[in-house]
mmCIF file of C-alpha atoms in Angstrom:
data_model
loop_
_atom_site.group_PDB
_atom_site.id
_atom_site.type_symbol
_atom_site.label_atom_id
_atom_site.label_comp_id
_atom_site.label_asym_id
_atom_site.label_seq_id
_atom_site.Cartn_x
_atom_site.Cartn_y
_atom_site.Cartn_z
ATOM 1 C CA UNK I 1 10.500 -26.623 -19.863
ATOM 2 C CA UNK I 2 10.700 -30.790 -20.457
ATOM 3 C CA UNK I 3 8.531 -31.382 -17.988
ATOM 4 C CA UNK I 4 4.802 -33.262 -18.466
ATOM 5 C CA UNK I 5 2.006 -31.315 -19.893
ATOM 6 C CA UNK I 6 -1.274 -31.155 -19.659
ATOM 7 C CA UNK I 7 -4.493 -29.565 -21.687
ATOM 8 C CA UNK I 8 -6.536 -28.018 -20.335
ATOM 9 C CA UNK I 9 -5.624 -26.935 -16.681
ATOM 10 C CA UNK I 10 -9.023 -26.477 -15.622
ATOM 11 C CA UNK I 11 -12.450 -27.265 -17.335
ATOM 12 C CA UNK I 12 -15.972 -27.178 -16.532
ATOM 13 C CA UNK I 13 -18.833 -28.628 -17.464
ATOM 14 C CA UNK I 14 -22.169 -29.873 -17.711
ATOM 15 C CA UNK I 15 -23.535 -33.259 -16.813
ATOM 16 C CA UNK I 16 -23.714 -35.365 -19.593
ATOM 17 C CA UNK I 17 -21.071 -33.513 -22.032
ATOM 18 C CA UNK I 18 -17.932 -34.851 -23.269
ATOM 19 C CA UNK I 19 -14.812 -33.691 -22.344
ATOM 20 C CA UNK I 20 -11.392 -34.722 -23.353
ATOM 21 C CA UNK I 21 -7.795 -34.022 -21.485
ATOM 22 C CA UNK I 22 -4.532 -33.985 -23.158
ATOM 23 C CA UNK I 23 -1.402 -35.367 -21.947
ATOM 24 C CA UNK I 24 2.095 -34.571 -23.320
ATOM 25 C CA UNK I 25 4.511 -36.887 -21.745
ATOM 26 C CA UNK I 26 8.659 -35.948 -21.549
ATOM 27 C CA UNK I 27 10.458 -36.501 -24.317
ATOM 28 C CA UNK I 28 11.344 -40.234 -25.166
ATOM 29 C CA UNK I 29 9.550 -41.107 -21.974
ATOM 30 C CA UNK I 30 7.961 -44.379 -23.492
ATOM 31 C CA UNK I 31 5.523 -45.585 -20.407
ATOM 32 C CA UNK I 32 2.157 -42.995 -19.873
ATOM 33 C CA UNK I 33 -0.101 -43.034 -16.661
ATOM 34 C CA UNK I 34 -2.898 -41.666 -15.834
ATOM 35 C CA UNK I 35 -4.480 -40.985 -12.282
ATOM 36 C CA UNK I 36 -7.497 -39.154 -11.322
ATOM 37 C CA UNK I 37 -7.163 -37.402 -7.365
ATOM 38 C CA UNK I 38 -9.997 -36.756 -5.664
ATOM 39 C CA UNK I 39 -10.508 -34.122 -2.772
ATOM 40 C CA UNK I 40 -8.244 -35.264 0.422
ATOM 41 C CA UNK I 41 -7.323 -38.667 -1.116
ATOM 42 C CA UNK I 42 -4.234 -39.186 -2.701
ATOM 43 C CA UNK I 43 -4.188 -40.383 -6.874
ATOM 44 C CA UNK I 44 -5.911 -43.173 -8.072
ATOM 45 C CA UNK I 45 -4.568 -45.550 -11.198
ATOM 46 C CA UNK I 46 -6.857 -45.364 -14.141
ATOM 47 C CA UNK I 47 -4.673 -46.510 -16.866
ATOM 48 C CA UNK I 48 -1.013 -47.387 -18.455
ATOM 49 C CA UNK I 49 0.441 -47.159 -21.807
ATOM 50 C CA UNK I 50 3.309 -48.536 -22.635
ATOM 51 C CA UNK I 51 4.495 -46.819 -26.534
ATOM 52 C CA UNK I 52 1.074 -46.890 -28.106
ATOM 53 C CA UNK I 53 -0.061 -50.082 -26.321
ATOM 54 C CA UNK I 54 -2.689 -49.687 -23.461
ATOM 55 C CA UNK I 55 -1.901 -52.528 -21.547
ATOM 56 C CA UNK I 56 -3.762 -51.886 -18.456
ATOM 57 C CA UNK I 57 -6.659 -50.498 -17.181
ATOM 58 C CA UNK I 58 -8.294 -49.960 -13.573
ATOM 59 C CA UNK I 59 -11.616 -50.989 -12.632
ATOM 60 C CA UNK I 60 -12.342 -47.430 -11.959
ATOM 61 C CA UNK I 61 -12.281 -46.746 -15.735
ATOM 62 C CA UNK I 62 -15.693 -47.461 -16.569
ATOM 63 C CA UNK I 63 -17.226 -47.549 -20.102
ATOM 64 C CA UNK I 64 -17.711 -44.006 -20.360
ATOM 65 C CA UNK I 65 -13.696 -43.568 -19.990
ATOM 66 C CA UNK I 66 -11.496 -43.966 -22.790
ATOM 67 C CA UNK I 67 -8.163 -43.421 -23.130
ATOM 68 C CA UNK I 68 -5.628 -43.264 -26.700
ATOM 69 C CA UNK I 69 -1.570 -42.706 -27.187
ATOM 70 C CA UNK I 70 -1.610 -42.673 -30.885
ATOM 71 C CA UNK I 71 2.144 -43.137 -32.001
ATOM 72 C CA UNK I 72 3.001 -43.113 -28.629
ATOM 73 C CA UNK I 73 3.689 -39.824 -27.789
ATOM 74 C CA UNK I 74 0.725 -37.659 -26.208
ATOM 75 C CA UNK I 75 -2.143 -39.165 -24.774
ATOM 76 C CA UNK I 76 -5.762 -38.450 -24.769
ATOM 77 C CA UNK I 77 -7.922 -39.073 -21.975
ATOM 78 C CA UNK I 78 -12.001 -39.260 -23.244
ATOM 79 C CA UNK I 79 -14.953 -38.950 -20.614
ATOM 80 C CA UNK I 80 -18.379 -39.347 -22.401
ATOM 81 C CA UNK I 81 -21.785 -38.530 -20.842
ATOM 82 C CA UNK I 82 -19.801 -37.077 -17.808
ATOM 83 C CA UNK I 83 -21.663 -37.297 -14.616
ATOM 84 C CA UNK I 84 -20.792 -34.655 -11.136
ATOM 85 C CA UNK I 85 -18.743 -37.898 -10.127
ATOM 86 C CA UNK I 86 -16.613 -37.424 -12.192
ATOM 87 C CA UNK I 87 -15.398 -34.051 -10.928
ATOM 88 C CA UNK I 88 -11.749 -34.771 -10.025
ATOM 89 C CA UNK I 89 -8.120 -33.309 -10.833
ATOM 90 C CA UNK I 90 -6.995 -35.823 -13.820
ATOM 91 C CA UNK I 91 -2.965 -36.565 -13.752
ATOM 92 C CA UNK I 92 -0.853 -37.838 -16.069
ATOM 93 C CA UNK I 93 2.469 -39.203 -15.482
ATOM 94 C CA UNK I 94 5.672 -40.894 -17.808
ATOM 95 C CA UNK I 95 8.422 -42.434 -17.262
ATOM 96 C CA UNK I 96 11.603 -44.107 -18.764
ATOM 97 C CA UNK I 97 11.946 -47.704 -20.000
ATOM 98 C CA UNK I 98 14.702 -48.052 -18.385
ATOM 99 C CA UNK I 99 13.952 -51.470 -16.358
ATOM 100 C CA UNK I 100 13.952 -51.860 -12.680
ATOM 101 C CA UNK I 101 12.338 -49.243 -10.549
ATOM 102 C CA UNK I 102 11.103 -46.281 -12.649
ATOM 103 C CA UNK I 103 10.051 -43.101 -11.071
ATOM 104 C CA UNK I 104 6.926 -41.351 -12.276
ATOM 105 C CA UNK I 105 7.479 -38.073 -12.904
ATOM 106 C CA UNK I 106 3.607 -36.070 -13.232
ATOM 107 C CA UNK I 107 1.835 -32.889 -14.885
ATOM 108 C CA UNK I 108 -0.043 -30.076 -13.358
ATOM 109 C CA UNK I 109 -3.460 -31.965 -13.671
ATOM 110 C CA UNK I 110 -6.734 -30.725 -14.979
ATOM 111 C CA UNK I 111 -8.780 -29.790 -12.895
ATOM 112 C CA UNK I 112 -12.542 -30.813 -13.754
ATOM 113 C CA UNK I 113 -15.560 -29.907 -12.347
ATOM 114 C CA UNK I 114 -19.166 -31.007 -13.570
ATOM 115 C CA UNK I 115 -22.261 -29.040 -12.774
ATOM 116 C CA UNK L 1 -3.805 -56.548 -2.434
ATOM 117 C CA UNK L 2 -1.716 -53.746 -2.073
ATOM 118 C CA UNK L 3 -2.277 -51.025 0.425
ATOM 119 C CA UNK L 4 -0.750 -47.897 1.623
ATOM 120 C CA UNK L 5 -1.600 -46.106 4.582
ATOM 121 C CA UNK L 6 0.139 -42.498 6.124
ATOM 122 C CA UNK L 7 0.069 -40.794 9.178
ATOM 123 C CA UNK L 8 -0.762 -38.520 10.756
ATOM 124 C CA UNK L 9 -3.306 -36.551 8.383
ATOM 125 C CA UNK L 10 -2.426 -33.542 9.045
ATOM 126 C CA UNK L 11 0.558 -32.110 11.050
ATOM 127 C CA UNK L 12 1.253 -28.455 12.622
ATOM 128 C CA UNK L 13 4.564 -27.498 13.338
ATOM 129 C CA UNK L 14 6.205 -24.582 14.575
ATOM 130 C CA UNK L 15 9.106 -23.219 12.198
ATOM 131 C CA UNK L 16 12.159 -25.140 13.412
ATOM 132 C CA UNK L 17 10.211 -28.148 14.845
ATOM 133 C CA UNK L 18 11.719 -31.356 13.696
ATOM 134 C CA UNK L 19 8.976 -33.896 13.336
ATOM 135 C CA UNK L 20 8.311 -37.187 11.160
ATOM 136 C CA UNK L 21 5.649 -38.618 8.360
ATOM 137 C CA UNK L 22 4.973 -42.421 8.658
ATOM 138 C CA UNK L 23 4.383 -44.772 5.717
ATOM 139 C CA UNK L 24 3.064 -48.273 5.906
ATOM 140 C CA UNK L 25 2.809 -50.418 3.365
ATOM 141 C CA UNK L 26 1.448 -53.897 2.408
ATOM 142 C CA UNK L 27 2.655 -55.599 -0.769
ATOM 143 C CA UNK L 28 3.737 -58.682 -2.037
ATOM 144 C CA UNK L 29 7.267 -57.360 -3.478
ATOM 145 C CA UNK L 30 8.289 -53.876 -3.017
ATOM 146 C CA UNK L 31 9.906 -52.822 -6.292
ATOM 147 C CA UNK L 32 9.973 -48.991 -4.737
ATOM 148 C CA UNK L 33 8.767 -46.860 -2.131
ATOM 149 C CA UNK L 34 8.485 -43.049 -3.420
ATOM 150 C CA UNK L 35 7.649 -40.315 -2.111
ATOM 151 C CA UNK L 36 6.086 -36.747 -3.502
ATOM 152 C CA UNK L 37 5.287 -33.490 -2.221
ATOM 153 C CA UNK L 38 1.673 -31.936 -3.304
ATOM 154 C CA UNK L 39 1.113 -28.192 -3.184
ATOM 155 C CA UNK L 40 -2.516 -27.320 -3.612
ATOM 156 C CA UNK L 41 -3.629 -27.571 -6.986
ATOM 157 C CA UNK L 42 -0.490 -28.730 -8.987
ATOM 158 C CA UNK L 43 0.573 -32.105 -9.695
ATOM 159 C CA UNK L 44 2.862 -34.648 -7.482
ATOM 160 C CA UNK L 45 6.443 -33.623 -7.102
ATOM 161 C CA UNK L 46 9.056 -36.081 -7.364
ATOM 162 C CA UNK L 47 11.206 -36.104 -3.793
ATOM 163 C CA UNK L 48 12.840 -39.485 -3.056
ATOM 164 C CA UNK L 49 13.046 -43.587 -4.250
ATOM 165 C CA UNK L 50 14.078 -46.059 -2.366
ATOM 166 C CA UNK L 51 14.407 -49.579 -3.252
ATOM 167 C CA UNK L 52 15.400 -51.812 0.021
ATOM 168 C CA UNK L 53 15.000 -52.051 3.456
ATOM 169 C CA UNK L 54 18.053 -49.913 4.932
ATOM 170 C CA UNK L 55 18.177 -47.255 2.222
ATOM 171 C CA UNK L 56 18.474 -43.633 3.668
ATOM 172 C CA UNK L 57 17.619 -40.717 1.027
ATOM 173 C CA UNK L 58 18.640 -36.935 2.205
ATOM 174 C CA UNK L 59 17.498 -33.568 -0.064
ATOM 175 C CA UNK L 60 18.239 -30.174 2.065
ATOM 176 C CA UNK L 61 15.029 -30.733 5.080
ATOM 177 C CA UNK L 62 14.014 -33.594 4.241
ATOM 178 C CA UNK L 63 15.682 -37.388 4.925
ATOM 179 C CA UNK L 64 13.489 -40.477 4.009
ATOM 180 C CA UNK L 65 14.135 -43.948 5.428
ATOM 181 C CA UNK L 66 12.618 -47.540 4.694
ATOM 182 C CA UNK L 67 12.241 -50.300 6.475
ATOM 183 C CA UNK L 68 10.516 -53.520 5.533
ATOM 184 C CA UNK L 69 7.409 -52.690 6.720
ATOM 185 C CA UNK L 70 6.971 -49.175 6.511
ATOM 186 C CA UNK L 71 9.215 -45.101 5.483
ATOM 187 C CA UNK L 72 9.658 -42.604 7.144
ATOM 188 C CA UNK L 73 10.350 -39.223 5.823
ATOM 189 C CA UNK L 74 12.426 -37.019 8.594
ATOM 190 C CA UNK L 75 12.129 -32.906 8.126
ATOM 191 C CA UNK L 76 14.116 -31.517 10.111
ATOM 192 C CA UNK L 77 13.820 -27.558 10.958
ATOM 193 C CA UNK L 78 11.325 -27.067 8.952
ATOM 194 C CA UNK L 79 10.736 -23.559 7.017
ATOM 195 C CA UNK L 80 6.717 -22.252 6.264
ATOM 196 C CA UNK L 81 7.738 -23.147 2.249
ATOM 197 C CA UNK L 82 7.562 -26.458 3.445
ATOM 198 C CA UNK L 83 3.885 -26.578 3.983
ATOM 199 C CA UNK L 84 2.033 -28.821 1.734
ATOM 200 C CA UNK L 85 1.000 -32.533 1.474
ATOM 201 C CA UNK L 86 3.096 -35.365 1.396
ATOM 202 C CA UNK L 87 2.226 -38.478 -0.516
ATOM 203 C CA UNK L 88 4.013 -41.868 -0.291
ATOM 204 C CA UNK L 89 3.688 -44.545 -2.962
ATOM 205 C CA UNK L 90 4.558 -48.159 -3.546
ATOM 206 C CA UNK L 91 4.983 -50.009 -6.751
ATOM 207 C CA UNK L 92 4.685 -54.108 -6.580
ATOM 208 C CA UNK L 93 6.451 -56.714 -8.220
ATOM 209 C CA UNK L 94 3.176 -57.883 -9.434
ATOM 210 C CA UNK L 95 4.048 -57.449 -12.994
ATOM 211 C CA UNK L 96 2.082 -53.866 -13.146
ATOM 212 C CA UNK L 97 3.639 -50.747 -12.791
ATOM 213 C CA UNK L 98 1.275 -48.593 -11.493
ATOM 214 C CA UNK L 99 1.533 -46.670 -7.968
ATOM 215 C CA UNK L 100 -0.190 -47.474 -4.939
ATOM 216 C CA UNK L 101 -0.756 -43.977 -3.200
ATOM 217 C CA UNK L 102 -1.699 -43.451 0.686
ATOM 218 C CA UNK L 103 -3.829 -40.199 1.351
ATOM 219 C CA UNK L 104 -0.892 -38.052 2.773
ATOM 220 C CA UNK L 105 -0.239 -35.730 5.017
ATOM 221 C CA UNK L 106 -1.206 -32.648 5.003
ATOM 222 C CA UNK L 107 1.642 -30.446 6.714
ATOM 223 C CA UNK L 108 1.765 -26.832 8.212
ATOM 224 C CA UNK L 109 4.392 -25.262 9.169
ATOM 225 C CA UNK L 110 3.481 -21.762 11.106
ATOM 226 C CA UNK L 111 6.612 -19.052 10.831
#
């Protein structure tokens, strides 16, 4: 399968832990997204890589959230001292530099959940 | 700012009742309208782009439409493997690329 991963599917924790997601985008898909989805709402941007380069970042992300593409190629998504907020499925999406309109193509999520 | 707003939230059909999902939108330059389907607990499914007002987008059920002001997406004789939620997105001109998702709707179909 080519399609975007994700690591883990589903984790819980405890308020105040760290937790970090992985993100494997398709292959020679050079632009990485992230979203995070609440309950009954659709996804919400949190950040964009473009190669290795984040370039931007939403509001939303706040200083506990940080977010790497070393070499762009898979992505890490860092949330320190997480709070039950924060409980949300986390997606990841890439697509193709191809210019123009570029569709998004996303993983399964993780699902988190913080006690 | 952009915005993105579906309805109805959630729709119950009958197997083999044709009905329609609405998408309005608000943004400065549409660079694409897309749309996704969501089963529960997996990621966004990739169903249709469109790019201008005019542009008509068929995959077996399902037909999406734009205009300049909002989409429609068209199911026609709908099966119960249809079921799930349906999310519409926008992407600006703005010089960003991220989406602009509505909330979706959340569709039943009963067999």
């Amino acid at each position: 399968d080519t399609g975007v991963s994700q690591d883990p599917r589903h984790k819980i924790t405890k308020r105040g832990q760290n937790v970090t997601f992985r993100c494997d985008p398709i292959s020679e898909h050079n632009r990485l997204y992230w979203y995070r989805q609440t309950l009954g709402q659709g996804p919400e941007f949190l950040t964009y890589f473009q190669n290795e380069a984040q370039l931007e970042k939403s509001r939303l992300l706040s200083d506990r959230f940080s977010a790497e593409r070393p070499k762009g190629s898979f992505s890490t998504l860092e949330i320190q001292r997480t709070e039950q907020g924060d409980s949300a499925m986390y997606l990841c999406a890439s697509t193709p530099e191809v210019g123009g309109v570029e569709t998004q193509y996303f993983g399964p999520g993780t699902r988190l959940l913080v006690l | 700012e952009d915005q993105v707003t579906q309805s109805p939230e959630a729709l119950r059909l009958q197997e083999g009742e044709s009905s329609s999902l609405n998408c309005s939108y608000t943004v400065s330059g549409l660079r694409g309208l897309f749309w996704y389907r969501q089963d529960p607990g997996k990621g966004p499914e990739f169903l249709f782009t469109l790019y201008s007002a005019g542009e008509e987008k068929e995959k077996e059920r399902l037909k999406a439409t734009l205009t300049k002001k909002e989409s429609f997406l068209h199911i026609t004789a709908p099966k119960p493997e249809d079921s799930a939620t349906y999310l519409c997105a926008v992407q600006g001109i703005s010089g960003t690329y991220k989406y602009i998702f509505g909330t979706g709707t959340r569709l039943k179909v009963l067999a």
